[in-house]
Amino acid sequence: MKIAIVAPSCSLKREAAALVVAIAAARGDCELAIHPQCFLSEGHFAGPDAARLAALRETMADPSVSAVWFARGGYGSNRIAEAAAKDLPDAARRKIYLGYSDAGFLLAAFHKVGLEVAHGPMPQDVLRTGGEAAVARALDYIVQRSDSALETGLDGPAMAFNLTVLSNLLGTAIEPDLAGRDLLIEEVSEQYYRIDRAMYHVTGNEGVRAVRRLRLGRVSDVIENEPEFTSDGEAIVRDWCSRSGIAFGGQADIGHDAGNKVVPFGPSEP
Amino acid sequence: MKIAIVAPSCSLKREAAALVVAIAAARGDCELAIHPQCFLSEGHFAGPDAARLAALRETMADPSVSAVWFARGGYGSNRIAEAAAKDLPDAARRKIYLGYSDAGFLLAAFHKVGLEVAHGPMPQDVLRTGGEAAVARALDYIVQRSDSALETGLDGPAMAFNLTVLSNLLGTAIEPDLAGRDLLIEEVSEQYYRIDRAMYHVTGNEGVRAVRRLRLGRVSDVIENEPEFTSDGEAIVRDWCSRSGIAFGGQADIGHDAGNKVVPFGPSEP
Protein backbone atom coordinates (compact mmCIF):
# COMPACT_ATOMS: atom_id res chain seq x y z
CA MET A 1 0.00 0.00 0.00
CA LYS A 2 1.29 3.41 -0.96
CA ILE A 3 0.90 6.09 1.69
CA ALA A 4 1.61 9.71 0.75
CA ILE A 5 2.91 12.12 3.35
CA VAL A 6 2.28 15.84 2.88
CA ALA A 7 2.65 18.78 5.28
CA PRO A 8 -0.34 21.17 5.13
CA SER A 9 0.84 23.00 8.27
CA CYS A 10 4.52 23.13 9.30
CA SER A 11 7.63 21.41 7.92
CA LEU A 12 8.46 17.80 8.69
CA LYS A 13 11.86 17.22 10.30
CA ARG A 14 14.20 15.18 8.12
CA GLU A 15 15.14 12.86 10.98
CA ALA A 16 11.46 12.08 11.53
CA ALA A 17 11.05 11.30 7.84
CA ALA A 18 14.02 8.93 7.88
CA LEU A 19 12.73 7.12 10.96
CA VAL A 20 9.20 6.56 9.63
CA VAL A 21 10.53 5.38 6.27
CA ALA A 22 12.67 2.82 8.11
CA ILE A 23 9.71 1.68 10.21
CA ALA A 24 7.55 1.25 7.10
CA ALA A 25 10.32 -0.61 5.26
CA ALA A 26 10.74 -3.02 8.18
CA ARG A 27 6.99 -3.76 8.15
CA GLY A 28 6.96 -4.66 4.47
CA ASP A 29 3.24 -3.93 4.07
CA CYS A 30 3.44 -0.31 2.97
CA GLU A 31 5.55 2.19 1.14
CA LEU A 32 5.81 5.82 2.28
CA ALA A 33 5.93 8.48 -0.43
CA ILE A 34 7.16 11.57 1.34
CA HIS A 35 6.26 14.54 -0.82
CA PRO A 36 9.20 16.99 -1.15
CA GLN A 37 6.81 19.76 -0.06
CA CYS A 38 7.15 18.39 3.48
CA PHE A 39 10.60 19.96 3.73
CA LEU A 40 9.73 23.37 2.32
CA SER A 41 9.83 26.24 4.75
CA GLU A 42 8.33 29.70 4.50
CA GLY A 43 8.23 31.41 7.84
CA HIS A 44 5.82 29.48 10.00
CA PHE A 45 4.68 27.14 7.24
CA ALA A 46 5.92 24.20 5.17
CA GLY A 47 6.00 26.44 2.11
CA PRO A 48 3.48 28.98 0.82
CA ASP A 49 -0.24 28.20 0.85
CA ALA A 50 -0.15 27.46 -2.88
CA ALA A 51 2.65 24.90 -2.51
CA ARG A 52 1.01 23.17 0.44
CA LEU A 53 -2.31 23.06 -1.34
CA ALA A 54 -0.79 21.80 -4.59
CA ALA A 55 1.07 18.97 -2.86
CA LEU A 56 -2.05 17.96 -0.97
CA ARG A 57 -4.25 18.06 -4.09
CA GLU A 58 -1.63 16.13 -6.05
CA THR A 59 -1.59 13.27 -3.55
CA MET A 60 -5.40 13.33 -3.27
CA ALA A 61 -5.72 12.94 -7.03
CA ASP A 62 -3.12 10.18 -7.34
CA PRO A 63 -4.91 6.85 -7.88
CA SER A 64 -1.82 4.93 -6.76
CA VAL A 65 -2.02 6.50 -3.29
CA SER A 66 -4.25 4.67 -0.78
CA ALA A 67 -3.79 7.04 2.14
CA VAL A 68 -2.75 10.63 2.76
CA TRP A 69 -0.93 10.98 6.06
CA PHE A 70 -0.49 14.51 7.40
CA ALA A 71 3.16 14.96 8.40
CA ARG A 72 2.60 16.99 11.55
CA GLY A 73 0.59 19.78 13.15
CA GLY A 74 1.69 23.27 14.10
CA TYR A 75 -0.47 25.79 12.32
CA GLY A 76 -1.67 26.47 8.80
CA SER A 77 -3.91 23.74 7.41
CA ASN A 78 -6.98 25.96 7.92
CA ARG A 79 -5.57 28.32 5.28
CA ILE A 80 -6.00 25.68 2.57
CA ALA A 81 -8.70 23.37 3.97
CA GLU A 82 -11.70 24.73 2.05
CA ALA A 83 -9.82 24.78 -1.25
CA ALA A 84 -8.47 21.28 -0.67
CA ALA A 85 -11.99 19.90 -0.24
CA LYS A 86 -13.44 21.43 -3.43
CA ASP A 87 -14.10 19.73 -6.78
CA LEU A 88 -12.72 16.39 -5.71
CA PRO A 89 -11.36 13.91 -8.23
CA ASP A 90 -12.68 10.36 -7.83
CA ALA A 91 -9.31 9.16 -6.60
CA ALA A 92 -9.62 11.46 -3.58
CA ARG A 93 -12.65 9.44 -2.47
CA ARG A 94 -10.79 6.13 -2.47
CA LYS A 95 -8.35 7.01 0.31
CA ILE A 96 -8.11 7.51 4.02
CA TYR A 97 -6.73 10.74 5.56
CA LEU A 98 -5.04 10.61 8.95
CA GLY A 99 -3.74 13.25 11.34
CA TYR A 100 -4.63 15.36 14.38
CA SER A 101 -3.88 18.69 16.08
CA ASP A 102 -3.83 21.43 13.41
CA ALA A 103 -4.73 18.78 10.82
CA GLY A 104 -8.16 18.75 12.48
CA PHE A 105 -9.13 21.54 10.07
CA LEU A 106 -8.59 19.07 7.21
CA LEU A 107 -10.32 16.20 9.01
CA ALA A 108 -13.38 18.44 9.39
CA ALA A 109 -13.34 19.75 5.82
CA PHE A 110 -12.74 16.32 4.29
CA HIS A 111 -15.27 14.47 6.42
CA LYS A 112 -17.86 17.09 5.53
CA VAL A 113 -17.50 16.22 1.84
CA GLY A 114 -17.68 12.49 2.47
CA LEU A 115 -14.05 11.43 2.65
CA GLU A 116 -12.79 8.80 5.09
CA VAL A 117 -10.82 10.49 7.84
CA ALA A 118 -9.38 9.49 11.19
CA HIS A 119 -7.80 11.36 14.10
CA GLY A 120 -4.50 9.73 14.96
CA PRO A 121 -0.70 9.87 15.16
CA MET A 122 1.41 11.58 12.51
CA PRO A 123 4.93 10.95 11.16
CA GLN A 124 6.61 13.64 13.27
CA ASP A 125 5.32 11.87 16.40
CA VAL A 126 8.12 9.37 15.87
CA LEU A 127 10.38 11.90 17.62
CA ARG A 128 8.37 11.69 20.85
CA THR A 129 9.42 9.35 23.63
CA GLY A 130 7.96 6.01 22.57
CA GLY A 131 7.00 7.54 19.24
CA GLU A 132 7.72 4.37 17.24
CA ALA A 133 4.62 2.86 18.83
CA ALA A 134 2.52 5.84 17.72
CA VAL A 135 3.74 5.47 14.15
CA ALA A 136 3.18 1.70 14.22
CA ARG A 137 -0.35 2.29 15.48
CA ALA A 138 -1.09 4.78 12.71
CA LEU A 139 0.24 2.40 10.07
CA ASP A 140 -1.66 -0.53 11.59
CA TYR A 141 -4.81 1.49 11.15
CA ILE A 142 -4.03 2.85 7.69
CA VAL A 143 -2.93 -0.49 6.25
CA GLN A 144 -5.13 -2.97 8.12
CA ARG A 145 -7.86 -0.85 9.82
CA SER A 146 -6.60 -2.68 12.88
CA ASP A 147 -8.98 -2.60 15.86
CA SER A 148 -6.03 -2.57 18.25
CA ALA A 149 -5.15 0.93 17.04
CA LEU A 150 -8.53 2.33 18.06
CA GLU A 151 -9.47 4.38 21.08
CA THR A 152 -11.08 1.74 23.28
CA GLY A 153 -14.19 3.68 24.37
CA LEU A 154 -15.67 4.07 20.89
CA ASP A 155 -19.18 2.59 20.77
CA GLY A 156 -20.85 4.77 18.15
CA PRO A 157 -20.16 7.62 15.73
CA ALA A 158 -17.39 9.86 17.03
CA MET A 159 -15.16 12.76 16.13
CA ALA A 160 -11.97 13.92 17.79
CA PHE A 161 -10.37 17.34 17.77
CA ASN A 162 -7.84 19.48 19.49
CA LEU A 163 -9.98 21.82 21.60
CA THR A 164 -8.50 25.04 20.22
CA VAL A 165 -8.79 23.79 16.64
CA LEU A 166 -12.43 22.88 17.23
CA SER A 167 -13.09 26.30 18.73
CA ASN A 168 -11.68 27.91 15.59
CA LEU A 169 -13.75 25.66 13.30
CA LEU A 170 -17.12 26.59 14.77
CA GLY A 171 -19.18 28.88 12.58
CA THR A 172 -16.95 28.43 9.55
CA ALA A 173 -17.85 26.64 6.33
CA ILE A 174 -16.09 23.50 7.58
CA GLU A 175 -17.81 23.28 10.97
CA PRO A 176 -18.39 19.59 11.69
CA ASP A 177 -21.86 18.16 12.22
CA LEU A 178 -21.49 16.73 15.70
CA ALA A 179 -25.13 15.81 16.30
CA GLY A 180 -25.49 12.45 18.02
CA ARG A 181 -21.77 11.76 17.99
CA ASP A 182 -19.27 11.34 20.76
CA LEU A 183 -16.94 14.34 20.75
CA LEU A 184 -13.42 13.60 21.94
CA ILE A 185 -11.17 16.56 22.67
CA GLU A 186 -7.59 17.00 23.78
CA GLU A 187 -5.37 20.00 24.38
CA VAL A 188 -1.70 20.89 24.59
CA SER A 189 0.45 23.89 25.51
CA GLU A 190 -2.30 26.22 26.63
CA GLN A 191 -2.95 28.08 29.88
CA TYR A 192 -5.95 26.97 31.93
CA TYR A 193 -7.70 30.30 31.44
CA ARG A 194 -7.53 29.77 27.68
CA ILE A 195 -8.85 26.23 28.07
CA ASP A 196 -11.70 27.56 30.19
CA ARG A 197 -12.47 30.22 27.57
CA ALA A 198 -12.34 27.71 24.71
CA MET A 199 -14.68 25.38 26.62
CA TYR A 200 -17.06 28.32 27.17
CA HIS A 201 -17.00 28.96 23.43
CA VAL A 202 -17.31 25.35 22.31
CA THR A 203 -20.05 24.37 24.77
CA GLY A 204 -21.94 27.59 24.03
CA ASN A 205 -22.47 26.36 20.46
CA GLU A 206 -25.82 24.75 19.63
CA GLY A 207 -24.21 22.22 17.30
CA VAL A 208 -21.82 21.07 19.99
CA ARG A 209 -24.68 20.83 22.48
CA ALA A 210 -26.19 18.20 20.16
CA VAL A 211 -23.35 15.72 20.78
CA ARG A 212 -24.14 12.38 22.37
CA ARG A 213 -21.44 13.02 24.97
CA LEU A 214 -18.11 14.73 25.34
CA ARG A 215 -15.00 12.84 26.37
CA LEU A 216 -11.69 14.35 27.43
CA GLY A 217 -8.29 13.21 26.24
CA ARG A 218 -5.02 14.41 27.68
CA VAL A 219 -4.47 18.05 28.56
CA SER A 220 -0.71 18.20 28.45
CA ASP A 221 2.16 20.68 28.79
CA VAL A 222 -0.20 23.21 30.37
CA ILE A 223 1.42 26.65 30.37
CA GLU A 224 1.65 28.28 33.78
CA ASN A 225 -1.23 30.59 34.61
CA GLU A 226 -0.53 33.80 36.49
CA PRO A 227 -2.20 33.94 38.95
CA GLU A 228 -2.69 30.20 39.47
CA PHE A 229 -5.94 28.82 38.04
CA THR A 230 -7.82 26.98 40.78
CA SER A 231 -9.11 24.26 38.49
CA ASP A 232 -7.64 21.67 36.13
CA GLY A 233 -8.48 20.30 32.71
CA GLU A 234 -11.05 17.74 33.76
CA ALA A 235 -12.69 20.04 36.30
CA ILE A 236 -12.97 22.77 33.65
CA VAL A 237 -14.48 20.40 31.10
CA ARG A 238 -16.90 18.87 33.60
CA ASP A 239 -17.98 22.36 34.69
CA TRP A 240 -18.78 23.54 31.14
CA CYS A 241 -20.49 20.25 30.26
CA SER A 242 -22.66 20.65 33.34
CA ARG A 243 -23.46 24.31 32.54
CA SER A 244 -24.40 23.50 28.94
CA GLY A 245 -26.31 20.27 29.46
CA ILE A 246 -23.75 18.13 27.65
CA ALA A 247 -23.18 14.63 29.01
CA PHE A 248 -19.57 14.18 30.13
CA GLY A 249 -18.41 10.75 29.02
CA GLY A 250 -15.16 10.50 30.96
CA GLN A 251 -11.60 10.26 29.73
CA ALA A 252 -10.46 9.49 26.21
CA ASP A 253 -7.17 7.92 25.19
CA ILE A 254 -6.02 10.66 22.83
CA GLY A 255 -3.55 13.51 23.16
CA HIS A 256 -0.32 15.08 22.03
CA ASP A 257 1.76 12.05 23.03
CA ALA A 258 2.82 8.61 21.85
CA GLY A 259 -0.26 7.02 23.45
CA ASN A 260 -2.61 8.88 21.10
CA LYS A 261 -5.14 6.29 19.82
CA VAL A 262 -6.96 6.38 16.49
CA VAL A 263 -10.49 7.80 16.25
CA PRO A 264 -12.15 7.21 12.85
CA PHE A 265 -14.88 9.75 12.10
CA GLY A 266 -17.07 7.10 10.47
CA PRO A 267 -19.41 7.57 7.53
CA SER A 268 -20.62 11.05 6.66
CA GLU A 269 -23.25 12.26 4.23
CA PRO A 270 -21.77 15.08 2.15
CA MET B 1 -23.02 61.48 38.75
CA LYS B 2 -22.40 58.24 40.59
CA ILE B 3 -20.28 55.70 38.73
CA ALA B 4 -20.00 52.19 40.13
CA ILE B 5 -16.86 50.15 39.53
CA VAL B 6 -17.07 46.36 39.62
CA ALA B 7 -14.62 43.67 38.50
CA PRO B 8 -16.33 40.87 36.52
CA SER B 9 -12.95 39.43 35.44
CA CYS B 10 -9.76 39.92 37.52
CA SER B 11 -9.03 41.97 40.64
CA LEU B 12 -8.45 45.71 40.52
CA LYS B 13 -5.14 46.89 41.95
CA ARG B 14 -5.54 49.11 45.01
CA GLU B 15 -3.13 51.71 43.67
CA ALA B 16 -5.22 51.98 40.51
CA ALA B 17 -8.37 52.44 42.59
CA ALA B 18 -6.75 55.22 44.63
CA LEU B 19 -5.54 57.02 41.50
CA VAL B 20 -8.90 56.98 39.70
CA VAL B 21 -10.72 58.11 42.84
CA ALA B 22 -8.35 61.07 43.06
CA ILE B 23 -8.86 61.90 39.38
CA ALA B 24 -12.65 61.82 39.79
CA ALA B 25 -12.50 63.93 42.96
CA ALA B 26 -10.38 66.56 41.20
CA ARG B 27 -12.95 66.76 38.36
CA GLY B 28 -15.85 67.38 40.70
CA ASP B 29 -18.46 66.10 38.24
CA CYS B 30 -18.61 62.49 39.34
CA GLU B 31 -18.24 60.19 42.30
CA LEU B 32 -16.72 56.72 41.98
CA ALA B 33 -18.27 53.95 44.04
CA ILE B 34 -15.70 51.18 43.99
CA HIS B 35 -17.45 47.97 44.94
CA PRO B 36 -15.43 45.98 47.52
CA GLN B 37 -15.76 42.96 45.20
CA CYS B 38 -13.10 44.60 43.02
CA PHE B 39 -10.47 43.57 45.55
CA LEU B 40 -11.58 39.98 46.05
CA SER B 41 -9.28 37.33 44.71
CA GLU B 42 -9.95 33.68 43.99
CA GLY B 43 -7.27 32.19 41.82
CA HIS B 44 -7.47 33.89 38.46
CA PHE B 45 -10.62 35.85 39.27
CA ALA B 46 -11.81 38.80 41.37
CA GLY B 47 -13.71 36.40 43.61
CA PRO B 48 -15.92 33.43 42.75
CA ASP B 49 -18.43 33.65 39.88
CA ALA B 50 -21.26 34.17 42.37
CA ALA B 51 -19.55 37.12 44.04
CA ARG B 52 -18.66 38.78 40.76
CA LEU B 53 -22.17 38.29 39.43
CA ALA B 54 -23.78 39.53 42.65
CA ALA B 55 -21.71 42.72 42.70
CA LEU B 56 -22.46 43.38 39.05
CA ARG B 57 -26.19 42.75 39.47
CA GLU B 58 -26.24 44.93 42.61
CA THR B 59 -24.77 47.91 40.80
CA MET B 60 -27.01 47.33 37.76
CA ALA B 61 -30.09 47.40 39.99
CA ASP B 62 -29.04 50.49 41.94
CA PRO B 63 -31.11 53.51 40.75
CA SER B 64 -28.53 55.92 42.19
CA VAL B 65 -25.84 54.56 39.86
CA SER B 66 -25.66 56.18 36.42
CA ALA B 67 -22.84 54.12 34.98
CA VAL B 68 -21.17 50.77 35.58
CA TRP B 69 -17.49 50.90 34.79
CA PHE B 70 -15.69 47.57 34.47
CA ALA B 71 -12.51 47.72 36.55
CA ARG B 72 -10.22 45.83 34.20
CA GLY B 73 -9.93 42.91 31.81
CA GLY B 74 -8.01 39.68 32.24
CA TYR B 75 -10.36 36.75 31.97
CA GLY B 76 -13.66 35.67 33.45
CA SER B 77 -16.56 37.95 32.51
CA ASN B 78 -17.84 35.35 30.02
CA ARG B 79 -18.54 33.04 32.97
CA ILE B 80 -21.24 35.40 34.26
CA ALA B 81 -22.29 37.38 31.16
CA GLU B 82 -25.48 35.50 30.29
CA ALA B 83 -26.71 35.49 33.88
CA ALA B 84 -25.91 39.18 34.27
CA ALA B 85 -28.07 40.07 31.26
CA LYS B 86 -31.17 38.15 32.39
CA ASP B 87 -34.36 39.50 34.00
CA LEU B 88 -33.13 43.07 34.09
CA PRO B 89 -34.51 45.55 36.62
CA ASP B 90 -35.57 48.90 35.12
CA ALA B 91 -32.64 50.65 36.76
CA ALA B 92 -30.26 48.53 34.69
CA ARG B 93 -31.68 50.16 31.55
CA ARG B 94 -30.94 53.70 32.71
CA LYS B 95 -27.16 53.35 32.78
CA ILE B 96 -24.16 53.14 30.55
CA TYR B 97 -21.66 50.26 30.75
CA LEU B 98 -18.04 50.85 29.77
CA GLY B 99 -15.03 48.60 29.34
CA TYR B 100 -13.03 46.58 26.81
CA SER B 101 -10.79 43.51 26.47
CA ASP B 102 -12.34 40.64 28.45
CA ALA B 103 -15.26 42.96 29.31
CA GLY B 104 -16.24 42.59 25.66
CA PHE B 105 -18.27 39.54 26.70
CA LEU B 106 -20.42 41.86 28.83
CA LEU B 107 -20.61 44.55 26.15
CA ALA B 108 -21.98 41.92 23.77
CA ALA B 109 -24.43 40.41 26.24
CA PHE B 110 -25.69 43.77 27.48
CA HIS B 111 -26.01 45.37 24.06
CA LYS B 112 -27.96 42.37 22.88
CA VAL B 113 -30.62 43.03 25.53
CA GLY B 114 -30.81 46.72 24.75
CA LEU B 115 -28.46 48.32 27.27
CA GLU B 116 -26.21 51.26 26.40
CA VAL B 117 -22.63 50.05 26.18
CA ALA B 118 -19.35 51.46 24.98
CA HIS B 119 -15.88 50.04 24.36
CA GLY B 120 -13.34 52.19 26.15
CA PRO B 121 -10.70 52.63 28.87
CA MET B 122 -11.06 51.06 32.30
CA PRO B 123 -9.89 52.10 35.79
CA GLN B 124 -6.82 49.85 35.84
CA ASP B 125 -5.60 51.60 32.67
CA VAL B 126 -4.53 54.44 34.97
CA LEU B 127 -1.39 52.40 35.68
CA ARG B 128 -0.32 52.52 32.01
CA THR B 129 2.12 55.17 30.79
CA GLY B 130 -0.12 58.18 30.19
CA GLY B 131 -2.99 56.31 31.76
CA GLU B 132 -4.50 59.41 33.42
CA ALA B 133 -5.53 60.56 29.95
CA ALA B 134 -7.28 57.24 29.31
CA VAL B 135 -9.22 57.54 32.57
CA ALA B 136 -10.08 61.20 31.87
CA ARG B 137 -11.33 60.17 28.42
CA ALA B 138 -13.51 57.43 29.86
CA LEU B 139 -14.99 59.80 32.45
CA ASP B 140 -15.52 62.52 29.82
CA TYR B 141 -17.59 60.03 27.89
CA ILE B 142 -19.46 58.57 30.85
CA VAL B 143 -20.31 61.94 32.41
CA GLN B 144 -20.71 64.19 29.34
CA ARG B 145 -20.90 61.80 26.34
CA SER B 146 -18.05 63.99 25.13
CA ASP B 147 -17.35 63.78 21.38
CA SER B 148 -13.66 64.33 22.02
CA ALA B 149 -13.50 60.93 23.71
CA LEU B 150 -14.70 59.12 20.60
CA GLU B 151 -12.77 57.16 18.05
CA THR B 152 -12.57 59.67 15.21
CA GLY B 153 -13.45 57.37 12.30
CA LEU B 154 -16.96 56.54 13.50
CA ASP B 155 -19.54 57.48 10.86
CA GLY B 156 -22.26 54.91 11.48
CA PRO B 157 -23.21 52.05 13.80
CA ALA B 158 -20.12 50.32 15.15
CA MET B 159 -18.92 47.72 17.60
CA ALA B 160 -15.44 47.15 18.97
CA PHE B 161 -13.93 43.99 20.40
CA ASN B 162 -10.68 42.37 21.28
CA LEU B 163 -10.15 39.88 18.46
CA THR B 164 -9.75 36.84 20.69
CA VAL B 165 -12.80 37.78 22.75
CA LEU B 166 -14.86 38.21 19.58
CA SER B 167 -13.66 34.83 18.32
CA ASN B 168 -14.87 33.23 21.56
CA LEU B 169 -18.25 34.99 21.37
CA LEU B 170 -19.19 33.69 17.94
CA GLY B 171 -21.84 30.99 18.02
CA THR B 172 -22.71 31.55 21.66
CA ALA B 173 -25.96 32.98 22.99
CA ILE B 174 -24.35 36.42 23.27
CA GLU B 175 -22.98 36.61 19.73
CA PRO B 176 -23.34 40.21 18.57
CA ASP B 177 -25.41 41.15 15.53
CA LEU B 178 -22.76 42.85 13.43
CA ALA B 179 -24.81 43.26 10.24
CA GLY B 180 -24.26 46.64 8.61
CA ARG B 181 -21.96 47.85 11.36
CA ASP B 182 -18.33 48.82 11.38
CA LEU B 183 -16.40 46.20 13.32
CA LEU B 184 -13.32 47.52 15.11
CA ILE B 185 -10.89 44.97 16.50
CA GLU B 186 -7.68 45.14 18.49
CA GLU B 187 -5.35 42.54 19.94
CA VAL B 188 -2.68 42.22 22.62
CA SER B 189 -0.16 39.64 23.80
CA GLU B 190 -0.77 37.00 21.18
CA GLN B 191 1.50 35.29 18.66
CA TYR B 192 0.92 36.08 15.00
CA TYR B 193 -0.09 32.49 14.23
CA ARG B 194 -2.86 32.80 16.80
CA ILE B 195 -3.94 36.13 15.33
CA ASP B 196 -4.01 34.55 11.88
CA ARG B 197 -6.08 31.63 13.21
CA ALA B 198 -8.51 33.93 15.02
CA MET B 199 -8.93 36.01 11.86
CA TYR B 200 -9.63 32.80 9.92
CA HIS B 201 -12.29 31.93 12.48
CA VAL B 202 -13.86 35.37 12.74
CA THR B 203 -13.94 36.11 9.01
CA GLY B 204 -15.25 32.61 8.29
CA ASN B 205 -18.43 33.51 10.18
CA GLU B 206 -21.46 34.55 8.11
CA GLY B 207 -22.52 37.14 10.68
CA VAL B 208 -19.13 38.79 10.62
CA ARG B 209 -19.17 38.77 6.81
CA ALA B 210 -22.26 41.00 7.04
CA VAL B 211 -20.31 43.90 8.60
CA ARG B 212 -20.12 47.19 6.73
CA ARG B 213 -16.36 47.12 7.08
CA LEU B 214 -13.66 45.93 9.44
CA ARG B 215 -11.16 48.34 10.97
CA LEU B 216 -8.00 47.39 12.83
CA GLY B 217 -6.85 48.95 16.09
CA ARG B 218 -3.49 48.34 17.66
CA VAL B 219 -1.93 44.87 17.72
CA SER B 220 0.44 45.27 20.63
CA ASP B 221 2.92 43.27 22.72
CA VAL B 222 2.94 40.53 20.09
CA ILE B 223 4.50 37.37 21.51
CA GLU B 224 7.41 36.01 19.55
CA ASN B 225 6.51 33.37 16.98
CA GLU B 226 8.84 30.42 16.49
CA PRO B 227 9.63 30.24 13.62
CA GLU B 228 9.15 33.88 12.65
CA PHE B 229 5.78 34.68 11.09
CA THR B 230 6.34 36.40 7.75
CA SER B 231 3.38 38.74 8.10
CA ASP B 232 2.20 41.34 10.61
CA GLY B 233 -1.11 42.33 12.15
CA GLU B 234 -2.36 44.57 9.35
CA ALA B 235 -1.19 42.21 6.60
CA ILE B 236 -2.95 39.31 8.33
CA VAL B 237 -6.19 41.26 8.73
CA ARG B 238 -6.10 42.59 5.15
CA ASP B 239 -5.49 39.04 3.88
CA TRP B 240 -8.48 37.54 5.68
CA CYS B 241 -10.73 40.48 4.77
CA SER B 242 -9.77 39.96 1.15
CA ARG B 243 -10.34 36.19 1.32
CA SER B 244 -13.76 36.60 2.93
CA GLY B 245 -15.08 39.55 0.95
CA ILE B 246 -15.09 41.91 3.93
CA ALA B 247 -14.21 45.55 3.22
CA PHE B 248 -11.11 46.59 5.14
CA GLY B 249 -11.69 50.08 6.53
CA GLY B 250 -8.16 50.92 7.65
CA GLN B 251 -6.82 51.61 11.10
CA ALA B 252 -8.82 52.30 14.23
CA ASP B 253 -7.68 54.27 17.27
CA ILE B 254 -8.30 51.57 19.86
CA GLY B 255 -6.04 49.14 21.69
CA HIS B 256 -4.56 47.99 24.97
CA ASP B 257 -2.91 51.35 25.65
CA ALA B 258 -3.60 54.82 27.00
CA GLY B 259 -4.64 56.05 23.54
CA ASN B 260 -7.65 53.72 23.45
CA LYS B 261 -10.61 55.82 22.24
CA VAL B 262 -14.27 55.25 23.07
CA VAL B 263 -16.53 53.30 20.68
CA PRO B 264 -20.24 53.42 21.65
CA PHE B 265 -22.20 50.47 20.27
CA GLY B 266 -25.22 52.66 19.54
CA PRO B 267 -28.86 51.66 19.77
CA SER B 268 -29.80 47.99 19.67
CA GLU B 269 -33.14 46.26 19.40
CA PRO B 270 -33.30 43.56 22.05
Short mmCIF file of C-alpha atoms in Angstrom, two decimals, chain A residues 24 28-29 42 47 53-54 83 93 97 100 110 122 149 159 161 172 176 236 243 256 258:
data_model
loop_
_atom_site.label_atom_id
_atom_site.label_comp_id
_atom_site.label_asym_id
_atom_site.label_seq_id
_atom_site.Cartn_x
_atom_site.Cartn_y
_atom_site.Cartn_z
CA ALA A 24 7.55 1.25 7.10
CA GLY A 28 6.96 -4.66 4.47
CA ASP A 29 3.24 -3.93 4.07
CA GLU A 42 8.33 29.70 4.50
CA GLY A 47 6.00 26.44 2.11
CA LEU A 53 -2.31 23.06 -1.34
CA ALA A 54 -0.79 21.80 -4.59
CA ALA A 83 -9.82 24.78 -1.25
CA ARG A 93 -12.65 9.44 -2.47
CA TYR A 97 -6.73 10.74 5.56
CA TYR A 100 -4.63 15.36 14.38
CA PHE A 110 -12.74 16.32 4.29
CA MET A 122 1.41 11.58 12.51
CA ALA A 149 -5.15 0.93 17.04
CA MET A 159 -15.16 12.76 16.13
CA PHE A 161 -10.37 17.34 17.77
CA THR A 172 -16.95 28.43 9.55
CA PRO A 176 -18.39 19.59 11.69
CA ILE A 236 -12.97 22.77 33.65
CA ARG A 243 -23.46 24.31 32.54
CA HIS A 256 -0.32 15.08 22.03
CA ALA A 258 2.82 8.61 21.85
#
